XYZ file of C-alpha atoms in Angstrom:
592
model
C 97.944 339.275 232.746
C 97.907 335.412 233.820
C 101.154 333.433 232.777
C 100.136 330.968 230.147
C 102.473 328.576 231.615
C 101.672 328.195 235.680
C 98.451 330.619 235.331
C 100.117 332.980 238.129
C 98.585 336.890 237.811
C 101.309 338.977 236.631
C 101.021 342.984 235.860
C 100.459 344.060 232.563
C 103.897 345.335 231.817
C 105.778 342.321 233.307
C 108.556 340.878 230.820
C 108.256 337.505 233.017
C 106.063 335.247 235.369
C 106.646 336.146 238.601
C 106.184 332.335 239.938
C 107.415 330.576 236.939
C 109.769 333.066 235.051
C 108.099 332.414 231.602
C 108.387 335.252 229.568
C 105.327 337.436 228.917
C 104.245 338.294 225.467
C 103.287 341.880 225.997
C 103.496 343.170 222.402
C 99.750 344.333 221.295
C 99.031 343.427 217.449
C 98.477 347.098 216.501
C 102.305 347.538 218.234
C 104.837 348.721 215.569
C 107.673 349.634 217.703
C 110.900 347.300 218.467
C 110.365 345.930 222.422
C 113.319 344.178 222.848
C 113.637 342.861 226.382
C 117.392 343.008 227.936
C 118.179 340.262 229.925
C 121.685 339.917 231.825
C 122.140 336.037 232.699
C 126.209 337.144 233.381
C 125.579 335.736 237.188
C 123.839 332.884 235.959
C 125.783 329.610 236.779
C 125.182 327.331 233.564
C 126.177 323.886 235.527
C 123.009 325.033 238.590
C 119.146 324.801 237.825
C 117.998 328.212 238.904
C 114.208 329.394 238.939
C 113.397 332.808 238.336
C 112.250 333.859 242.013
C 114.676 331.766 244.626
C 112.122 331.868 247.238
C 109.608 330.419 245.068
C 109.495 326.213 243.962
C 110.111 325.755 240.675
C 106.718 323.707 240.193
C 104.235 324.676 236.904
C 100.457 324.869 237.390
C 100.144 320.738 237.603
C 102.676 320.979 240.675
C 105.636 319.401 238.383
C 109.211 320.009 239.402
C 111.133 321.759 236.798
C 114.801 323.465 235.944
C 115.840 326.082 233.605
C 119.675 324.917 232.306
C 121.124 327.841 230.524
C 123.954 325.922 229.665
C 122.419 326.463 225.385
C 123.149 330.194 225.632
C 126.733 329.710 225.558
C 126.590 327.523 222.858
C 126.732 328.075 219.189
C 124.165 326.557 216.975
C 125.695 323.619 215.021
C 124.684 323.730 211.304
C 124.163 320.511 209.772
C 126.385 319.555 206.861
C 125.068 319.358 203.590
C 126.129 315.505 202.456
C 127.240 316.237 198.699
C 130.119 313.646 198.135
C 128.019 310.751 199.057
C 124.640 312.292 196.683
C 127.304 312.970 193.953
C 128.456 308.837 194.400
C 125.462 307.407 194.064
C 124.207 309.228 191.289
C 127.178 308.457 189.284
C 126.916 304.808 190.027
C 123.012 304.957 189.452
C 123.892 306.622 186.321
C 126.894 303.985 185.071
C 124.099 301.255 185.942
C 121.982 303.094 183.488
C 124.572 303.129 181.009
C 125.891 299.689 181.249
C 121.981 298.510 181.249
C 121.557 300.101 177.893
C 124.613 298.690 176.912
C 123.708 295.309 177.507
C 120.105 294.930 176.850
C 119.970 297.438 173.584
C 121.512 294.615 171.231
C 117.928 292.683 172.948
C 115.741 295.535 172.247
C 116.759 295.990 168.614
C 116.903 292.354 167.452
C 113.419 292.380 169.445
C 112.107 295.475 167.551
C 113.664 294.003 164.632
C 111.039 290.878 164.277
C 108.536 293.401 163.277
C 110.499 294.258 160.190
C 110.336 292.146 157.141
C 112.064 288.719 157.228
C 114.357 290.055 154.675
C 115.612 293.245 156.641
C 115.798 291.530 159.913
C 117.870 288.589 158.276
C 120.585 291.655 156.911
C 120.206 293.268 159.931
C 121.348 290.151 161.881
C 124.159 289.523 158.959
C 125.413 293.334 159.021
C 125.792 292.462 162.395
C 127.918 289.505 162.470
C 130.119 291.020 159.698
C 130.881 293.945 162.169
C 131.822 291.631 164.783
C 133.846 289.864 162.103
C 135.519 293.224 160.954
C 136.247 293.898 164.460
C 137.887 290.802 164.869
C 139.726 291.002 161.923
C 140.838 294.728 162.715
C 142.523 293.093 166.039
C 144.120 290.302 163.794
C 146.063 293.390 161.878
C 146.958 295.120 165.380
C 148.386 291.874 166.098
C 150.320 291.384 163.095
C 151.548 295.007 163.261
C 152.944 294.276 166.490
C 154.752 291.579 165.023
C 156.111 293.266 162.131
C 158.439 294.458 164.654
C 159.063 292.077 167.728
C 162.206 290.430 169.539
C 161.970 287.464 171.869
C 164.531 285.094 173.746
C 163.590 282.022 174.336
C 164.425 277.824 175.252
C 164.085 275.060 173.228
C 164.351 271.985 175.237
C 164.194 268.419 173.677
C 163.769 265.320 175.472
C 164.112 261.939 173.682
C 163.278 259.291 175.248
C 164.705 255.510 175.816
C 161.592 254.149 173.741
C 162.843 256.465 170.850
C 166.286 255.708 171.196
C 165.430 252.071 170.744
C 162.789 252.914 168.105
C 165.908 254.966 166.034
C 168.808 252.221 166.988
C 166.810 249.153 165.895
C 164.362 249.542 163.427
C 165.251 252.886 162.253
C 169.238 252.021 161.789
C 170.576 254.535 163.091
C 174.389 254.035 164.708
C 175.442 257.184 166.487
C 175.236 257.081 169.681
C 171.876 259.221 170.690
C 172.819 259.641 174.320
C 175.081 262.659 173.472
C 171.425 264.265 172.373
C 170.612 264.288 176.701
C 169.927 267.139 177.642
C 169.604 268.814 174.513
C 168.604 272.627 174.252
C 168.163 275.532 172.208
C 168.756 279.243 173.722
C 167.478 281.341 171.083
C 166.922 284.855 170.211
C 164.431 286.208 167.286
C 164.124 289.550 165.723
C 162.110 290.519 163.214
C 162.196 294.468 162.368
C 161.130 296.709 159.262
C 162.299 293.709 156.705
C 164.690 292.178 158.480
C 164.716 289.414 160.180
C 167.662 287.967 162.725
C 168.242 284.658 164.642
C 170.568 283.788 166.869
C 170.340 280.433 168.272
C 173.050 278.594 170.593
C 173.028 274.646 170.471
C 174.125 272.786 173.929
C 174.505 269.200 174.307
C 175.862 267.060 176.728
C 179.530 267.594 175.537
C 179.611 269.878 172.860
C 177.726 273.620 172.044
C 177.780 275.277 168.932
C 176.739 278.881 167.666
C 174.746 279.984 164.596
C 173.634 283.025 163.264
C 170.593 283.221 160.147
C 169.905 287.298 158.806
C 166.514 287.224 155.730
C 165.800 290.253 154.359
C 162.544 289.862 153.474
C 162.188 292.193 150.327
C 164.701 290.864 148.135
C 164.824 287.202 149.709
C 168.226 286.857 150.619
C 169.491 285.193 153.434
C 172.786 284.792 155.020
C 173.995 281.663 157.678
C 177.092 282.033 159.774
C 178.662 279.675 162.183
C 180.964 281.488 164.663
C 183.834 279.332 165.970
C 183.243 277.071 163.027
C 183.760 279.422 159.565
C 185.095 282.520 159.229
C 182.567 283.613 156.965
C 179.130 283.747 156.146
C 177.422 281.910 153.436
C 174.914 283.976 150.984
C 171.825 282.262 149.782
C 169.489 284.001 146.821
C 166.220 281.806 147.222
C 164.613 283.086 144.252
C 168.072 281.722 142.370
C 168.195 278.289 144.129
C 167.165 275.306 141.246
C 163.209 275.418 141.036
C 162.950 277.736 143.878
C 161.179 280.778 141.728
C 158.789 278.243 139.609
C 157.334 276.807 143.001
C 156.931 279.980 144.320
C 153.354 280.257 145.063
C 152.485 284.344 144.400
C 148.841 284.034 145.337
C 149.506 283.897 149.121
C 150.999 287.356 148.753
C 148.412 288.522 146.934
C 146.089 287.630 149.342
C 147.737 289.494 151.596
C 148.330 292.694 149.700
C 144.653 292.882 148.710
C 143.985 292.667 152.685
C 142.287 295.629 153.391
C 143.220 298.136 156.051
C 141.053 299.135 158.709
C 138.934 301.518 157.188
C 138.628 299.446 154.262
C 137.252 296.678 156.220
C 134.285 298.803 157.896
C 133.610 299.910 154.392
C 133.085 296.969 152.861
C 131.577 295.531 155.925
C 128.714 298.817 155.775
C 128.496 298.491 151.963
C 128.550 294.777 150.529
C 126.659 292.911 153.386
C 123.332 294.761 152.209
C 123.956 294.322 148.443
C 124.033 290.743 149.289
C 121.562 290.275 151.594
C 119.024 292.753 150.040
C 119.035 290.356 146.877
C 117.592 287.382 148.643
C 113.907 287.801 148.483
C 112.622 284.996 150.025
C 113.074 284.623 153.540
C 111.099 282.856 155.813
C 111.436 283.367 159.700
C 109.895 281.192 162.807
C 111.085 279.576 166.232
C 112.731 276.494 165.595
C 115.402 274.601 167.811
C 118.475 273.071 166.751
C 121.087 270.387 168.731
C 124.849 270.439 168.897
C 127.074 268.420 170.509
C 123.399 267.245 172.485
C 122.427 270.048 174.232
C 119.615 271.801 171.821
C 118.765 275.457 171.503
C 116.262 277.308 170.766
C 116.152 280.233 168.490
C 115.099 282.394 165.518
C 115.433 280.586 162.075
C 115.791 282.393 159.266
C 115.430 279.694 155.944
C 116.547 281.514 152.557
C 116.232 279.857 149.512
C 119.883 280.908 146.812
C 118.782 280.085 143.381
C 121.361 280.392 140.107
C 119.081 284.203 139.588
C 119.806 285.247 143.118
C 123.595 284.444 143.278
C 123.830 285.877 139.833
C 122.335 289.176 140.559
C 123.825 289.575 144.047
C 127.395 288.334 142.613
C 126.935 291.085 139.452
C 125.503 293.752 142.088
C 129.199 293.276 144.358
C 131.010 293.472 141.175
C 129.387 296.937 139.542
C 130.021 298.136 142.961
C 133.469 297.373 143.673
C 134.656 298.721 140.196
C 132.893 301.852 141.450
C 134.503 302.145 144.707
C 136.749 304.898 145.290
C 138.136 303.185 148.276
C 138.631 300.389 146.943
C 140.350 302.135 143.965
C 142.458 303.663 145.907
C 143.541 300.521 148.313
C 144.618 298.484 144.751
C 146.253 301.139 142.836
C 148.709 301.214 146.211
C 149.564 297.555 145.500
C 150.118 298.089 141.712
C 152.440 300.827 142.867
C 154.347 298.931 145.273
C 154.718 296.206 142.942
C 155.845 298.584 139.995
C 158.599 300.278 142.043
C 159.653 296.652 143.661
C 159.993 295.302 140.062
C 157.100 292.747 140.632
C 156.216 291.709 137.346
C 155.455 288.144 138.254
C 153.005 289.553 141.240
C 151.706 292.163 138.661
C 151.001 289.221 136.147
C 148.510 287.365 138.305
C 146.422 290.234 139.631
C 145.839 291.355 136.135
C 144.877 287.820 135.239
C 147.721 287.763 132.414
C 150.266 285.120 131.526
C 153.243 286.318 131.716
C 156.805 285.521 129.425
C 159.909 287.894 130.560
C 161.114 288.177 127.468
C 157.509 289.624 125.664
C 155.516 290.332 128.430
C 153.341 293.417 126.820
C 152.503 294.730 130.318
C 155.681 295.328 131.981
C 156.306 299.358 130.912
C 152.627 300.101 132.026
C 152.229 302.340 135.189
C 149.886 301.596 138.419
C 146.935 303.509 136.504
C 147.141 301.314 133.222
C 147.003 298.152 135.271
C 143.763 299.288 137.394
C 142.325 299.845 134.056
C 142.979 295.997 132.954
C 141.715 295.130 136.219
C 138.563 296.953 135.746
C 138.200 295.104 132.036
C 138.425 292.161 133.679
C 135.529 292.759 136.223
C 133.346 293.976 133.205
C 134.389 290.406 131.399
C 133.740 288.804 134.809
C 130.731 290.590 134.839
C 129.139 289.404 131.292
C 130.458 285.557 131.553
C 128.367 285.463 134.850
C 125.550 286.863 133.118
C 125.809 285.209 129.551
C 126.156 282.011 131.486
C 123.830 279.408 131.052
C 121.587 278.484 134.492
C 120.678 275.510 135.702
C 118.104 274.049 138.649
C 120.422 274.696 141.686
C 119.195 275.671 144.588
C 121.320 276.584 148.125
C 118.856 276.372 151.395
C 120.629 278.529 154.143
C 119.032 278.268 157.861
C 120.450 280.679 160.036
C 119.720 280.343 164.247
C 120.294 283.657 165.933
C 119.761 284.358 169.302
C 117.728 287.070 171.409
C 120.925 289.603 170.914
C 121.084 288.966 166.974
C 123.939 286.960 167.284
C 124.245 283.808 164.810
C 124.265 280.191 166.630
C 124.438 277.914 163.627
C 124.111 277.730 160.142
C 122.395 274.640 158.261
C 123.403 274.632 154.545
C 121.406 272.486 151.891
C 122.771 272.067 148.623
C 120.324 270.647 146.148
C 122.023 269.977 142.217
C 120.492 270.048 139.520
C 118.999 267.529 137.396
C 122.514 266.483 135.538
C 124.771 266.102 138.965
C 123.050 264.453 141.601
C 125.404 265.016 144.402
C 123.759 266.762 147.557
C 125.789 268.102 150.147
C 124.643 268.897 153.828
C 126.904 271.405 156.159
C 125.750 272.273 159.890
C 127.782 274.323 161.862
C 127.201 275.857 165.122
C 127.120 276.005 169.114
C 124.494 275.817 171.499
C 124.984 276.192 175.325
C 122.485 276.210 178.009
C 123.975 276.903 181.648
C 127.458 275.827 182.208
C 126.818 272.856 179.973
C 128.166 273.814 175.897
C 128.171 271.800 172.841
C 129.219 272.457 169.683
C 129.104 270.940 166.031
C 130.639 270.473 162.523
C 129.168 267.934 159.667
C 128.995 267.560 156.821
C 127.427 264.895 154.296
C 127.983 264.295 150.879
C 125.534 262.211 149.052
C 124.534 260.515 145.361
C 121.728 258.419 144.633
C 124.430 254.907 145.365
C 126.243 255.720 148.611
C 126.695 258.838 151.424
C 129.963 260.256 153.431
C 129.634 261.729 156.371
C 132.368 263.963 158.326
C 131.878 264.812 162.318
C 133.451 267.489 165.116
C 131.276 267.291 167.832
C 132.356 268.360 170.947
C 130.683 268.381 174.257
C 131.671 270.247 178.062
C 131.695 273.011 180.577
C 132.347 276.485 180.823
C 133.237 277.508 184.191
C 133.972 281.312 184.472
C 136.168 281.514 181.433
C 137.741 277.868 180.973
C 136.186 274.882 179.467
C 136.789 271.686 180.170
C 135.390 268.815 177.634
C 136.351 266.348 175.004
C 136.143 266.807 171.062
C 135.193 263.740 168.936
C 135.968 263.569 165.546
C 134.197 260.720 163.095
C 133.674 259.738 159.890
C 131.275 257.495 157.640
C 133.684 256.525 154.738
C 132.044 254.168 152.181
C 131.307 251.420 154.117
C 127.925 252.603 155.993
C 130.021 252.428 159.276
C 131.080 254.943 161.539
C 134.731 255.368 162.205
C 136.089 257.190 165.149
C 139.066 259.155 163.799
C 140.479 260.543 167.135
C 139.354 262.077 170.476
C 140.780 265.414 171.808
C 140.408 265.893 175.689
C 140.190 269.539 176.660
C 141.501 270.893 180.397
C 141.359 274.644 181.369
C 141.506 275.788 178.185
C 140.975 279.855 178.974
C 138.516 281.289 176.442
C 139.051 284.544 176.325
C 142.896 284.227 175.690
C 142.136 281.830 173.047
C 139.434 284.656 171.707
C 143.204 286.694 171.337
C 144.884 283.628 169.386
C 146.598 282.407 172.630
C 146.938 279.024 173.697
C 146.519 278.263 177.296
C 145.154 274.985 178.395
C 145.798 271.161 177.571
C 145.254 269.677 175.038
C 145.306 265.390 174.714
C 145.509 264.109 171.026
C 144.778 260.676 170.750
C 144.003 258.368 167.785
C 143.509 254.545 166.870
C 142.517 254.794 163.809
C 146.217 256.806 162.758
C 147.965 254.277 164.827
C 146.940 251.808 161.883
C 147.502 253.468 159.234
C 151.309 253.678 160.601
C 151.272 250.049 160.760
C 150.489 249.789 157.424
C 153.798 251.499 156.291
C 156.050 250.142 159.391
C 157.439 247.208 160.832
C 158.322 246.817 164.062
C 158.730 243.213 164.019
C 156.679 241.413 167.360
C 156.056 244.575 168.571
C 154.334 246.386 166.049
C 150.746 245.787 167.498
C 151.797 247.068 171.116
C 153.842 250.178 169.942
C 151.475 251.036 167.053
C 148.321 250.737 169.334
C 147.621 254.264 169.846
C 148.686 257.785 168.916
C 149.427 260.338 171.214
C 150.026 264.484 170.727
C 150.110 266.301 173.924
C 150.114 270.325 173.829
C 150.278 271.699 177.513
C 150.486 275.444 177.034
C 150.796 278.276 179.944
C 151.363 280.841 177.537
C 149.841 284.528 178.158
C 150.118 287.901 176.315
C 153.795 288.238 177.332
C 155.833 284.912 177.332
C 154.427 281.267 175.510
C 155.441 278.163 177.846
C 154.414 275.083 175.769
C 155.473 271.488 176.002
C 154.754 269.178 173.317
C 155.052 265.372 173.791
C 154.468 262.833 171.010
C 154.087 259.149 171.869
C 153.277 255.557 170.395
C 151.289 252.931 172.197
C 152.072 253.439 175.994
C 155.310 255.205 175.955
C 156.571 258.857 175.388
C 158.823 259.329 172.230
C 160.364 262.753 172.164
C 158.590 266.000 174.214
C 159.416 269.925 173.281
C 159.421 272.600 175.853
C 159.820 275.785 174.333
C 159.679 279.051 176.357
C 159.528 282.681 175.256
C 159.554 286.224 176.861
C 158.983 289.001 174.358
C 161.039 292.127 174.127
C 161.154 295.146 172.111
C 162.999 294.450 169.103
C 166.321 294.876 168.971
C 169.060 295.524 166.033
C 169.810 293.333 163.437
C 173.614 293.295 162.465
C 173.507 292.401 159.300
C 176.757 289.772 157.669
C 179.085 291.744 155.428
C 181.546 289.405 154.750
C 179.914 286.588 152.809
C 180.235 283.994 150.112
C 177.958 282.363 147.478
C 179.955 279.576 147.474
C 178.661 276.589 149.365
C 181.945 274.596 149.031
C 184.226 277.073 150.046
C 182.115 278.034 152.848
């Protein structure tokens, strides 16, 4: 048997080369049986090259030096590690690309697929939209306001008056006391509002003097109470709705408004329901490209250009109307305020949402429950409902062009109203915001025109976004009358931060100034010689650091060159604390 290795002769049975010490295969095909060859390598150094017969060289067949190192027997085979955590990583962040992919482009791929719908559908699709956002929006406005239902804050009022308004208030205003004892003036402060109550506690400090006072509202029955520590020994008690005049003025239909606010439900209801029966009455709708221009940078986008005659805001107006008187939800949202207003003795609130006059003394309506008054309200719709119908029409048309972009998302609206033949009064409204870049403009005007003369009104403003603050100035002009354009007043923009102002917060700098108010204060005062220098321009500065937990804003006011008075008021909120209410009180001003 020759050695396959070196080619030596070996016998048959050999196990290895004799020249080479390659082992043999000696097993025949046909072989069944288990020839396992024992080899004993105990004596084997692993560190020293050995060769299987000392006296032989360890050379192959092509005369090549070679060594055996055994030092692998001794060894254990390494198994290589199966690499999970890193293949688990990756596909979680491939995945969350995915995700966030879909995320972002799906608003694109709907709007996209939405061009092949009708006009009509794609225009309430791009409508339903917006309301959502608008919902959503208005959903965060309620969070908001919840969270300042209850709320406590302490906070500094500082006030700086300046020489030029000392002057201003000594000579031409005639005042006598001396305002230097106002240097340094300050307000520590701290605010509570919780369930109805609300408490303030403010501390006065002046150069020389510092005075306390204390001011508890309860908000459901509109009561007051003021106390002066160190000053009276009581508090005085104040019923507004008493005070000469006080209940006539009151103005009910703000509270209305915000009892009829609906909850957060509500909102997504009537966002999902009304939009469409809107939108699904106007018919004609045309859609192209078109481009638009605000504050000059120009845009362009999808128009959609509806045409509102007096049939289509009839029907759609009837259509909301049937609906809502229908609505269980909304049912059930009124018939809450009815109730509250029963058990808080309302009458006057009660009176205006059922669209009845109301005299205390005969007032039919007042021994009616919640359920009775839902009923009148529903008669009303169904009157509502037949004046709008039985009403006579006329030629008015609206034009509404509406600029969306790829995402569905509204740019700018231009509205056309055309009158009929017996008012010929045309009004024009564009509003809306274009930005390409870092460069942003944005746009409010509006014209009003008959066949003799025109008005026109302007907000144009023009700037940069960088990351999330925008820097840029805000014009504001008008045409009044006399075919001329007046500037009204500029407002220069510095870091304002966009996304806190998305929240309602103020941060940024903001420079009001105006010529054309300046005159119109010199119409009304006299400074004598000086009137033209100090009335020259008008100046409201609002420099705000404020963030989600503390406000820092300083407001300065100033005439011509100089600074009049400046505000700095600071803030930290708190969780609210208790209100002690005043139990020893008098209605009596004068013996207070």
């Amino acid at each position: 048997m020759f050695c396959k290795n070196c080619g030596h002769e070996n016998p048959d049975n050999a196990a290895f080369c004799a020249a080479c010490g390659t082992p043999m295969n000696t097993a025949k095909p046909e072989d069944t049986e288990d020839k396992t060859v024992q080899v004993n390598f105990n004596n084997v150094n692993p560190d020293e090259s050995f060769s299987a017969r000392p006296d032989i060289n360890n050379t192959d067949n092509t005369g090549n030096n070679f060594t055996n190192d055994f030092k692998s027997f001794d060894e254990p085979v390494k198994k290589k590690k199966k690499r999970l955590v890193p293949a688990i990583i990756a596909i979680v962040l491939v995945l969350a690309l995915a995700v966030g992919a879909i995320v972002w482009f799906w608003p694109y791929v709907v709007n996209t697929a939405m061009n092949l719908a009708e006009p009509q559908a794609h225009q309430a699709y791009v409508y339903r939209r917006s309301a959502q956002k608008l919902s959503d929006s208005y959903k965060n406005i309620l969070k908001k306001a919840n969270k300042y239902k209850n709320i406590s804050y302490d906070g500094n009022l500082g006030v700086d008056l300046s020489d030029d308004a000392k002057e201003l208030l000594t000579e031409f205003a005639g005042v006598n006391a001396d305002l230097d004892m106002l240097d340094d003036l300050s307000f520590d402060y701290n605010y509570t509002a919780k369930d109805d109550y609300i408490g303030l506690d403010l501390t006065a400090n002046a150069s020389d003097y510092s005075f306390d006072a204390e001011l508890r509202v309860d908000n459901q029955t509109n009561e007051l109470t003021v106390n002066l520590p160190g000053i009276s020994e009581n508090a005085l008690y104040v019923d507004l709705e008493e005070q000469p005049g006080m209940a006539e003025s009151m103005d009910y239909s703000a509270i209305i408004y915000a009892l009829m606010l609906p909850d957060e439900e509500l909102a997504d209801h009537i966002v999902e329901e009304y939009i469409d029966i809107i939108f699904t009455n106007i018919e004609h709708v045309e859609r192209e490209r078109a481009a638009f221009e605000a504050g000059g940078v120009t845009k362009k986008a999808t128009c959609f250009t509806s045409v509102i005659d007096y049939d289509v805001f009839v029907d759609a107006t009837v259509a909301v109307l049937e609906s809502v008187s229908e609505d269980k939800m909304i049912e059930d949202h009124i018939l809450t305020v009815f109730e509250d207003a029963v058990d808080d003795g309302n009458y006057e609130l009660i009176a205006q949402l059922v669209g009845a006059e109301m005299d205390e003394e005969t007032w039919e309506y007042e021994e009616l429950d919640a359920d009775e008054y839902y009923d009148i309200f529903l008669d009303n719709i169904d009157d509502a409902i037949d004046a709008i119908e039985d009403s006579d029409s006329d030629d008015t048309e609206i034009e509404l062009k509406t600029y969306i972009d790829g995402k569905g998302d509204i740019l700018a609206w231009d509205i056309f109203v055309d009158p009929d033949d017996s008012a010929k009064t045309e009004v024009n409204i564009f509003i809306g915001a274009a930005r390409d870049g870092k460069d942003i403009g944005f746009e409010l005007s509006v014209r009003v025109e008959d066949k003799y003369s025109y008005e026109d009104f302007f907000v144009i403003g023009k700037g940069e976004i960088k990351g999330k603050k925008f820097n840029g100035e805000i014009d504001i002009s008008a045409v009044l009358g006399d075919d001329k354009e007046t500037e009204i007043a500029t407002i220069d923009c510095k870091d304002v931060d966009l996304l806190l102002l998305s929240d309602g917060i103020i941060n940024g700098k903001f420079t009001f100034e105006s010529e054309f108010i300046a005159k119109e204060l010199a119409k009304n005062f006299d400074f004598g010689d000086e009137t033209d220098q100090i009335l020259s321009l008008f100046t409201v500065t609002i420099d705000s650091k404020s963030t989600e937990d503390k406000a820092d804003v300083t407001l300065s006011l100033g005439l011509g060159d100089g600074n009049l008075v400046s505000l700095h008021l600071t803030a930290k909120y708190a969780d609210p604390k208790s209100i002690e209410l005043h139990s020893d009180y008098t209605d009596d001003a004068e013996d207070w």
